[in-house]
Amino acid sequence: MADPALHQTQPIQEIAIDYTPEACTHCVDTNSITLTYDHRGGARWRSTTRFLYGTFSSLIQCAKGNTSGLNLNIYLSSLEGDKSQDEIDFEFLGKDKTIVQTNYYATGTGNREEIHDLGFDCSDGFHEYVIKWGPDLIEWLIDGKVVRRAERKEGEGFPNKAMFLYASVWDASYIDEGRWTGPYVGCDAPYVCLYKDIHVPVGSAVNCSCDS
């Protein structure tokens, strides 16, 4: 991560909404995005271009109330739904708003989950979440503090495909019989997750004609 260019960022200018566009709002002037989960289900937005390495960041305030069952997140993926995707994650598990899970995938293989105590309730206010990704190192930061580092190791997979920046809110209560995010309750719907001051790398966009 010695290359200073990897740390140069700019505000995100344009997004694509993959599903439920009426549950996602984007304001370019304030560099803010709102995702809502309610009777319509969730929503997912992404950058319109892929990036090969760089620094990605957002201030995030997760949804208030009983969010059991929901997964709220910000992450990188070479293409959501592709079984051979590369991916780097921050995931908020609705059953406990004082933790966050990090993970990464290489060619569709993950199982590198780690749980981190936040020291705060992620719905109480905005906090900064940053992914710094280079050819040989990934760093996850929260409010300026590195909470995890993953280095490339010989013989092991490591993300090296150009990736979109994604964020979504969805009901993950069916996974592992509700043990991962908890059972969905929904008593405080609609659930609103707020993103602002979203930044992506400068000069590392990769053009593509694919749909996600």
PDB file of C-alpha atoms in Angstrom:
ATOM      1  CA  MET A   1       0.000   0.000   0.000  1.00  0.00           C
ATOM      2  CA  ALA A   2       2.991   2.268  -0.325  1.00  0.00           C
ATOM      3  CA  ASP A   3       1.716   3.836  -3.546  1.00  0.00           C
ATOM      4  CA  PRO A   4       0.172   7.215  -2.573  1.00  0.00           C
ATOM      5  CA  ALA A   5      -2.097   7.043  -5.631  1.00  0.00           C
ATOM      6  CA  LEU A   6      -4.056   4.270  -3.941  1.00  0.00           C
ATOM      7  CA  HIS A   7      -5.235   6.765  -1.332  1.00  0.00           C
ATOM      8  CA  GLN A   8      -6.498   9.450  -3.728  1.00  0.00           C
ATOM      9  CA  THR A   9     -10.292   9.546  -3.710  1.00  0.00           C
ATOM     10  CA  GLN A  10     -13.187  11.537  -5.091  1.00  0.00           C
ATOM     11  CA  PRO A  11     -16.909  11.746  -4.256  1.00  0.00           C
ATOM     12  CA  ILE A  12     -19.045   9.178  -6.037  1.00  0.00           C
ATOM     13  CA  GLN A  13     -20.961  10.930  -8.815  1.00  0.00           C
ATOM     14  CA  GLU A  14     -23.266   8.319 -10.266  1.00  0.00           C
ATOM     15  CA  ILE A  15     -24.806   5.070  -9.062  1.00  0.00           C
ATOM     16  CA  ALA A  16     -26.885   2.261 -10.506  1.00  0.00           C
ATOM     17  CA  ILE A  17     -29.740   0.759  -8.481  1.00  0.00           C
ATOM     18  CA  ASP A  18     -29.950  -2.971  -9.022  1.00  0.00           C
ATOM     19  CA  TYR A  19     -33.429  -3.532  -7.585  1.00  0.00           C
ATOM     20  CA  THR A  20     -36.297  -1.689  -5.844  1.00  0.00           C
ATOM     21  CA  PRO A  21     -35.267   1.762  -7.122  1.00  0.00           C
ATOM     22  CA  GLU A  22     -38.112   3.398  -5.200  1.00  0.00           C
ATOM     23  CA  ALA A  23     -36.402   2.291  -1.957  1.00  0.00           C
ATOM     24  CA  CYS A  24     -33.113   4.029  -2.799  1.00  0.00           C
ATOM     25  CA  THR A  25     -32.476   7.757  -3.091  1.00  0.00           C
ATOM     26  CA  HIS A  26     -29.249   9.431  -4.224  1.00  0.00           C
ATOM     27  CA  CYS A  27     -28.438  13.110  -3.848  1.00  0.00           C
ATOM     28  CA  VAL A  28     -25.301  14.136  -5.739  1.00  0.00           C
ATOM     29  CA  ASP A  29     -25.223  17.629  -4.191  1.00  0.00           C
ATOM     30  CA  THR A  30     -24.924  16.267  -0.638  1.00  0.00           C
ATOM     31  CA  ASN A  31     -23.131  13.033  -1.641  1.00  0.00           C
ATOM     32  CA  SER A  32     -25.676  10.963   0.256  1.00  0.00           C
ATOM     33  CA  ILE A  33     -27.630   7.770  -0.386  1.00  0.00           C
ATOM     34  CA  THR A  34     -30.577   6.340   1.545  1.00  0.00           C
ATOM     35  CA  LEU A  35     -31.616   2.672   1.498  1.00  0.00           C
ATOM     36  CA  THR A  36     -34.966   1.546   2.919  1.00  0.00           C
ATOM     37  CA  TYR A  37     -36.179  -1.911   3.881  1.00  0.00           C
ATOM     38  CA  ASP A  38     -39.956  -2.339   4.239  1.00  0.00           C
ATOM     39  CA  HIS A  39     -42.835  -4.355   2.736  1.00  0.00           C
ATOM     40  CA  ARG A  40     -41.201  -3.961  -0.691  1.00  0.00           C
ATOM     41  CA  GLY A  41     -38.067  -5.728   0.480  1.00  0.00           C
ATOM     42  CA  GLY A  42     -34.630  -4.158   0.366  1.00  0.00           C
ATOM     43  CA  ALA A  43     -32.562  -2.350  -2.231  1.00  0.00           C
ATOM     44  CA  ARG A  44     -29.014  -2.354  -3.574  1.00  0.00           C
ATOM     45  CA  TRP A  45     -26.927   0.356  -5.214  1.00  0.00           C
ATOM     46  CA  ARG A  46     -23.504   0.194  -6.829  1.00  0.00           C
ATOM     47  CA  SER A  47     -20.985   2.347  -8.583  1.00  0.00           C
ATOM     48  CA  THR A  48     -21.395   2.470 -12.350  1.00  0.00           C
ATOM     49  CA  THR A  49     -17.761   1.523 -12.948  1.00  0.00           C
ATOM     50  CA  ARG A  50     -15.386  -1.047 -11.564  1.00  0.00           C
ATOM     51  CA  PHE A  51     -12.131  -0.077  -9.879  1.00  0.00           C
ATOM     52  CA  LEU A  52      -8.860  -1.969  -9.711  1.00  0.00           C
ATOM     53  CA  TYR A  53      -7.424  -1.222  -6.258  1.00  0.00           C
ATOM     54  CA  GLY A  54      -7.775   1.945  -4.235  1.00  0.00           C
ATOM     55  CA  THR A  55      -9.480   3.420  -1.174  1.00  0.00           C
ATOM     56  CA  PHE A  56     -13.258   3.311  -0.693  1.00  0.00           C
ATOM     57  CA  SER A  57     -15.060   5.049   2.154  1.00  0.00           C
ATOM     58  CA  SER A  58     -18.410   6.162   3.502  1.00  0.00           C
ATOM     59  CA  LEU A  59     -19.959   7.574   6.613  1.00  0.00           C
ATOM     60  CA  ILE A  60     -22.759   5.165   7.545  1.00  0.00           C
ATOM     61  CA  GLN A  61     -25.612   5.268  10.022  1.00  0.00           C
ATOM     62  CA  CYS A  62     -27.385   1.921  10.169  1.00  0.00           C
ATOM     63  CA  ALA A  63     -31.123   1.553  10.620  1.00  0.00           C
ATOM     64  CA  LYS A  64     -32.660   2.145  14.036  1.00  0.00           C
ATOM     65  CA  GLY A  65     -34.992  -0.151  15.934  1.00  0.00           C
ATOM     66  CA  ASN A  66     -35.111  -3.933  16.052  1.00  0.00           C
ATOM     67  CA  THR A  67     -33.156  -4.864  12.919  1.00  0.00           C
ATOM     68  CA  SER A  68     -32.937  -8.580  13.683  1.00  0.00           C
ATOM     69  CA  GLY A  69     -32.706 -10.598  10.485  1.00  0.00           C
ATOM     70  CA  LEU A  70     -31.385  -7.793   8.297  1.00  0.00           C
ATOM     71  CA  ASN A  71     -27.984  -7.491   6.673  1.00  0.00           C
ATOM     72  CA  LEU A  72     -26.789  -3.933   5.990  1.00  0.00           C
ATOM     73  CA  ASN A  73     -23.460  -3.488   4.303  1.00  0.00           C
ATOM     74  CA  ILE A  74     -20.916  -1.781   2.120  1.00  0.00           C
ATOM     75  CA  TYR A  75     -18.630  -3.931   0.016  1.00  0.00           C
ATOM     76  CA  LEU A  76     -16.656  -4.428  -3.184  1.00  0.00           C
ATOM     77  CA  SER A  77     -17.509  -7.164  -5.687  1.00  0.00           C
ATOM     78  CA  SER A  78     -16.307  -7.981  -9.175  1.00  0.00           C
ATOM     79  CA  LEU A  79     -19.930  -8.834 -10.036  1.00  0.00           C
ATOM     80  CA  GLU A  80     -22.701  -9.623  -7.566  1.00  0.00           C
ATOM     81  CA  GLY A  81     -24.149 -13.070  -8.218  1.00  0.00           C
ATOM     82  CA  ASP A  82     -21.095 -14.372 -10.101  1.00  0.00           C
ATOM     83  CA  LYS A  83     -19.969 -17.594  -8.414  1.00  0.00           C
ATOM     84  CA  SER A  84     -16.315 -16.774  -9.175  1.00  0.00           C
ATOM     85  CA  GLN A  85     -16.457 -13.226  -7.841  1.00  0.00           C
ATOM     86  CA  ASP A  86     -13.830 -11.396  -5.833  1.00  0.00           C
ATOM     87  CA  GLU A  87     -15.296  -9.475  -2.906  1.00  0.00           C
ATOM     88  CA  ILE A  88     -14.313  -7.409   0.162  1.00  0.00           C
ATOM     89  CA  ASP A  89     -16.977  -6.763   2.812  1.00  0.00           C
ATOM     90  CA  PHE A  90     -18.187  -4.769   5.766  1.00  0.00           C
ATOM     91  CA  GLU A  91     -21.465  -6.388   6.915  1.00  0.00           C
ATOM     92  CA  PHE A  92     -23.691  -5.268   9.778  1.00  0.00           C
ATOM     93  CA  LEU A  93     -25.637  -8.181  11.265  1.00  0.00           C
ATOM     94  CA  GLY A  94     -29.056  -7.029  12.407  1.00  0.00           C
ATOM     95  CA  LYS A  95     -29.168  -9.163  15.537  1.00  0.00           C
ATOM     96  CA  ASP A  96     -26.393  -7.108  17.181  1.00  0.00           C
ATOM     97  CA  LYS A  97     -25.725  -3.469  16.296  1.00  0.00           C
ATOM     98  CA  THR A  98     -22.500  -3.325  18.315  1.00  0.00           C
ATOM     99  CA  ILE A  99     -20.537  -5.592  15.945  1.00  0.00           C
ATOM    100  CA  VAL A 100     -19.535  -5.692  12.272  1.00  0.00           C
ATOM    101  CA  GLN A 101     -18.290  -8.592  10.167  1.00  0.00           C
ATOM    102  CA  THR A 102     -15.457  -8.338   7.645  1.00  0.00           C
ATOM    103  CA  ASN A 103     -14.734 -10.910   4.971  1.00  0.00           C
ATOM    104  CA  TYR A 104     -13.132 -11.288   1.566  1.00  0.00           C
ATOM    105  CA  TYR A 105     -13.489 -13.632  -1.380  1.00  0.00           C
ATOM    106  CA  ALA A 106     -11.095 -14.647  -4.131  1.00  0.00           C
ATOM    107  CA  THR A 107     -12.504 -16.434  -7.190  1.00  0.00           C
ATOM    108  CA  GLY A 108     -15.689 -17.232  -5.283  1.00  0.00           C
ATOM    109  CA  THR A 109     -14.004 -18.627  -2.173  1.00  0.00           C
ATOM    110  CA  GLY A 110     -14.646 -16.807   1.097  1.00  0.00           C
ATOM    111  CA  ASN A 111     -14.891 -18.269   4.600  1.00  0.00           C
ATOM    112  CA  ARG A 112     -12.570 -15.581   5.921  1.00  0.00           C
ATOM    113  CA  GLU A 113     -15.096 -13.951   8.249  1.00  0.00           C
ATOM    114  CA  GLU A 114     -14.003 -11.988  11.286  1.00  0.00           C
ATOM    115  CA  ILE A 115     -16.269 -10.274  13.841  1.00  0.00           C
ATOM    116  CA  HIS A 116     -15.245  -6.917  15.318  1.00  0.00           C
ATOM    117  CA  ASP A 117     -16.657  -5.159  18.370  1.00  0.00           C
ATOM    118  CA  LEU A 118     -17.522  -1.605  17.376  1.00  0.00           C
ATOM    119  CA  GLY A 119     -17.642  -0.081  20.842  1.00  0.00           C
ATOM    120  CA  PHE A 120     -20.833   1.756  19.819  1.00  0.00           C
ATOM    121  CA  ASP A 121     -24.299   1.158  18.396  1.00  0.00           C
ATOM    122  CA  CYS A 122     -23.971   1.491  14.619  1.00  0.00           C
ATOM    123  CA  SER A 123     -27.445   3.086  14.439  1.00  0.00           C
ATOM    124  CA  ASP A 124     -26.742   5.881  16.942  1.00  0.00           C
ATOM    125  CA  GLY A 125     -24.859   8.129  14.524  1.00  0.00           C
ATOM    126  CA  PHE A 126     -22.523   8.280  11.540  1.00  0.00           C
ATOM    127  CA  HIS A 127     -19.185   6.474  11.609  1.00  0.00           C
ATOM    128  CA  GLU A 128     -16.569   6.170   8.887  1.00  0.00           C
ATOM    129  CA  TYR A 129     -15.888   2.796   7.254  1.00  0.00           C
ATOM    130  CA  VAL A 130     -12.939   2.477   4.869  1.00  0.00           C
ATOM    131  CA  ILE A 131     -11.589  -0.326   2.681  1.00  0.00           C
ATOM    132  CA  LYS A 132      -8.028   0.113   1.408  1.00  0.00           C
ATOM    133  CA  TRP A 133      -7.250  -2.473  -1.247  1.00  0.00           C
ATOM    134  CA  GLY A 134      -3.972  -2.995  -3.036  1.00  0.00           C
ATOM    135  CA  PRO A 135      -2.292  -5.816  -4.951  1.00  0.00           C
ATOM    136  CA  ASP A 136      -0.862  -7.372  -1.789  1.00  0.00           C
ATOM    137  CA  LEU A 137      -2.798  -5.916   1.149  1.00  0.00           C
ATOM    138  CA  ILE A 138      -6.337  -5.153   2.304  1.00  0.00           C
ATOM    139  CA  GLU A 139      -7.064  -2.929   5.276  1.00  0.00           C
ATOM    140  CA  TRP A 140     -10.439  -2.322   6.906  1.00  0.00           C
ATOM    141  CA  LEU A 141     -10.692   0.877   8.972  1.00  0.00           C
ATOM    142  CA  ILE A 142     -13.400   2.240  11.275  1.00  0.00           C
ATOM    143  CA  ASP A 143     -13.196   5.885  12.327  1.00  0.00           C
ATOM    144  CA  GLY A 144      -9.570   5.988  11.207  1.00  0.00           C
ATOM    145  CA  LYS A 145      -8.475   2.874  13.109  1.00  0.00           C
ATOM    146  CA  VAL A 146      -7.305  -0.250  11.291  1.00  0.00           C
ATOM    147  CA  VAL A 147      -9.426  -3.155  12.568  1.00  0.00           C
ATOM    148  CA  ARG A 148      -8.110  -5.799  10.172  1.00  0.00           C
ATOM    149  CA  ARG A 149      -5.249  -6.384   7.751  1.00  0.00           C
ATOM    150  CA  ALA A 150      -5.061  -9.220   5.213  1.00  0.00           C
ATOM    151  CA  GLU A 151      -1.855  -9.775   3.251  1.00  0.00           C
ATOM    152  CA  ARG A 152      -1.470 -11.795   0.081  1.00  0.00           C
ATOM    153  CA  LYS A 153       0.109 -15.169   0.816  1.00  0.00           C
ATOM    154  CA  GLU A 154       1.782 -17.407  -1.729  1.00  0.00           C
ATOM    155  CA  GLY A 155      -0.490 -20.218  -2.844  1.00  0.00           C
ATOM    156  CA  GLU A 156      -3.658 -18.607  -1.472  1.00  0.00           C
ATOM    157  CA  GLY A 157      -6.293 -16.654  -3.352  1.00  0.00           C
ATOM    158  CA  PHE A 158      -6.407 -12.867  -3.074  1.00  0.00           C
ATOM    159  CA  PRO A 159      -8.784 -10.359  -4.719  1.00  0.00           C
ATOM    160  CA  ASN A 160      -7.294  -9.090  -7.972  1.00  0.00           C
ATOM    161  CA  LYS A 161     -10.340  -8.477 -10.205  1.00  0.00           C
ATOM    162  CA  ALA A 162     -11.679  -4.981 -10.802  1.00  0.00           C
ATOM    163  CA  MET A 163     -14.664  -4.427  -8.516  1.00  0.00           C
ATOM    164  CA  PHE A 164     -17.756  -2.276  -8.109  1.00  0.00           C
ATOM    165  CA  LEU A 165     -18.585  -0.535  -4.839  1.00  0.00           C
ATOM    166  CA  TYR A 166     -21.923  -1.906  -3.585  1.00  0.00           C
ATOM    167  CA  ALA A 167     -24.250  -1.361  -0.625  1.00  0.00           C
ATOM    168  CA  SER A 168     -27.553  -3.011   0.228  1.00  0.00           C
ATOM    169  CA  VAL A 169     -30.060  -3.897   2.912  1.00  0.00           C
ATOM    170  CA  TRP A 170     -31.743  -7.314   2.732  1.00  0.00           C
ATOM    171  CA  ASP A 171     -33.418  -9.987   4.823  1.00  0.00           C
ATOM    172  CA  ALA A 172     -30.775 -12.624   5.559  1.00  0.00           C
ATOM    173  CA  SER A 173     -32.766 -14.418   8.263  1.00  0.00           C
ATOM    174  CA  TYR A 174     -33.049 -17.592   6.164  1.00  0.00           C
ATOM    175  CA  ILE A 175     -29.286 -18.170   6.318  1.00  0.00           C
ATOM    176  CA  ASP A 176     -28.168 -20.759   8.861  1.00  0.00           C
ATOM    177  CA  GLU A 177     -31.703 -20.885  10.314  1.00  0.00           C
ATOM    178  CA  GLY A 178     -31.420 -17.299  11.504  1.00  0.00           C
ATOM    179  CA  ARG A 179     -28.217 -17.750  13.469  1.00  0.00           C
ATOM    180  CA  TRP A 180     -26.208 -15.329  11.310  1.00  0.00           C
ATOM    181  CA  THR A 181     -28.342 -12.169  11.428  1.00  0.00           C
ATOM    182  CA  GLY A 182     -31.137 -13.343  13.728  1.00  0.00           C
ATOM    183  CA  PRO A 183     -34.795 -14.019  12.892  1.00  0.00           C
ATOM    184  CA  TYR A 184     -36.593 -11.246  11.027  1.00  0.00           C
ATOM    185  CA  VAL A 185     -39.017  -9.383  13.320  1.00  0.00           C
ATOM    186  CA  GLY A 186     -39.900  -6.252  11.363  1.00  0.00           C
ATOM    187  CA  CYS A 187     -41.664  -4.477  14.198  1.00  0.00           C
ATOM    188  CA  ASP A 188     -39.863  -1.181  13.494  1.00  0.00           C
ATOM    189  CA  ALA A 189     -40.130  -1.112   9.677  1.00  0.00           C
ATOM    190  CA  PRO A 190     -39.430   0.852   7.600  1.00  0.00           C
ATOM    191  CA  TYR A 191     -35.701   0.499   8.262  1.00  0.00           C
ATOM    192  CA  VAL A 192     -33.561   3.291   6.840  1.00  0.00           C
ATOM    193  CA  CYS A 193     -29.793   3.061   6.344  1.00  0.00           C
ATOM    194  CA  LEU A 194     -27.959   6.296   5.576  1.00  0.00           C
ATOM    195  CA  TYR A 195     -24.717   6.706   3.609  1.00  0.00           C
ATOM    196  CA  LYS A 196     -22.924  10.018   3.109  1.00  0.00           C
ATOM    197  CA  ASP A 197     -19.529  11.396   2.101  1.00  0.00           C
ATOM    198  CA  ILE A 198     -19.047   8.353  -0.138  1.00  0.00           C
ATOM    199  CA  HIS A 199     -15.671   8.274  -1.871  1.00  0.00           C
ATOM    200  CA  VAL A 200     -14.141   6.069  -4.549  1.00  0.00           C
ATOM    201  CA  PRO A 201     -10.636   5.964  -6.032  1.00  0.00           C
ATOM    202  CA  VAL A 202      -9.320   8.522  -8.494  1.00  0.00           C
ATOM    203  CA  GLY A 203      -7.964   7.234 -11.766  1.00  0.00           C
ATOM    204  CA  SER A 204      -8.483   3.481 -11.294  1.00  0.00           C
ATOM    205  CA  ALA A 205     -11.896   3.059 -12.936  1.00  0.00           C
ATOM    206  CA  VAL A 206     -12.185   0.194 -15.382  1.00  0.00           C
ATOM    207  CA  ASN A 207     -14.741   0.505 -18.166  1.00  0.00           C
ATOM    208  CA  CYS A 208     -17.072  -2.430 -18.710  1.00  0.00           C
ATOM    209  CA  SER A 209     -20.255  -3.172 -20.591  1.00  0.00           C
ATOM    210  CA  CYS A 210     -21.613  -5.782 -18.177  1.00  0.00           C
ATOM    211  CA  ASP A 211     -24.885  -5.730 -16.281  1.00  0.00           C
ATOM    212  CA  SER A 212     -25.143  -6.837 -12.656  1.00  0.00           C
TER     213      SER A 212
END
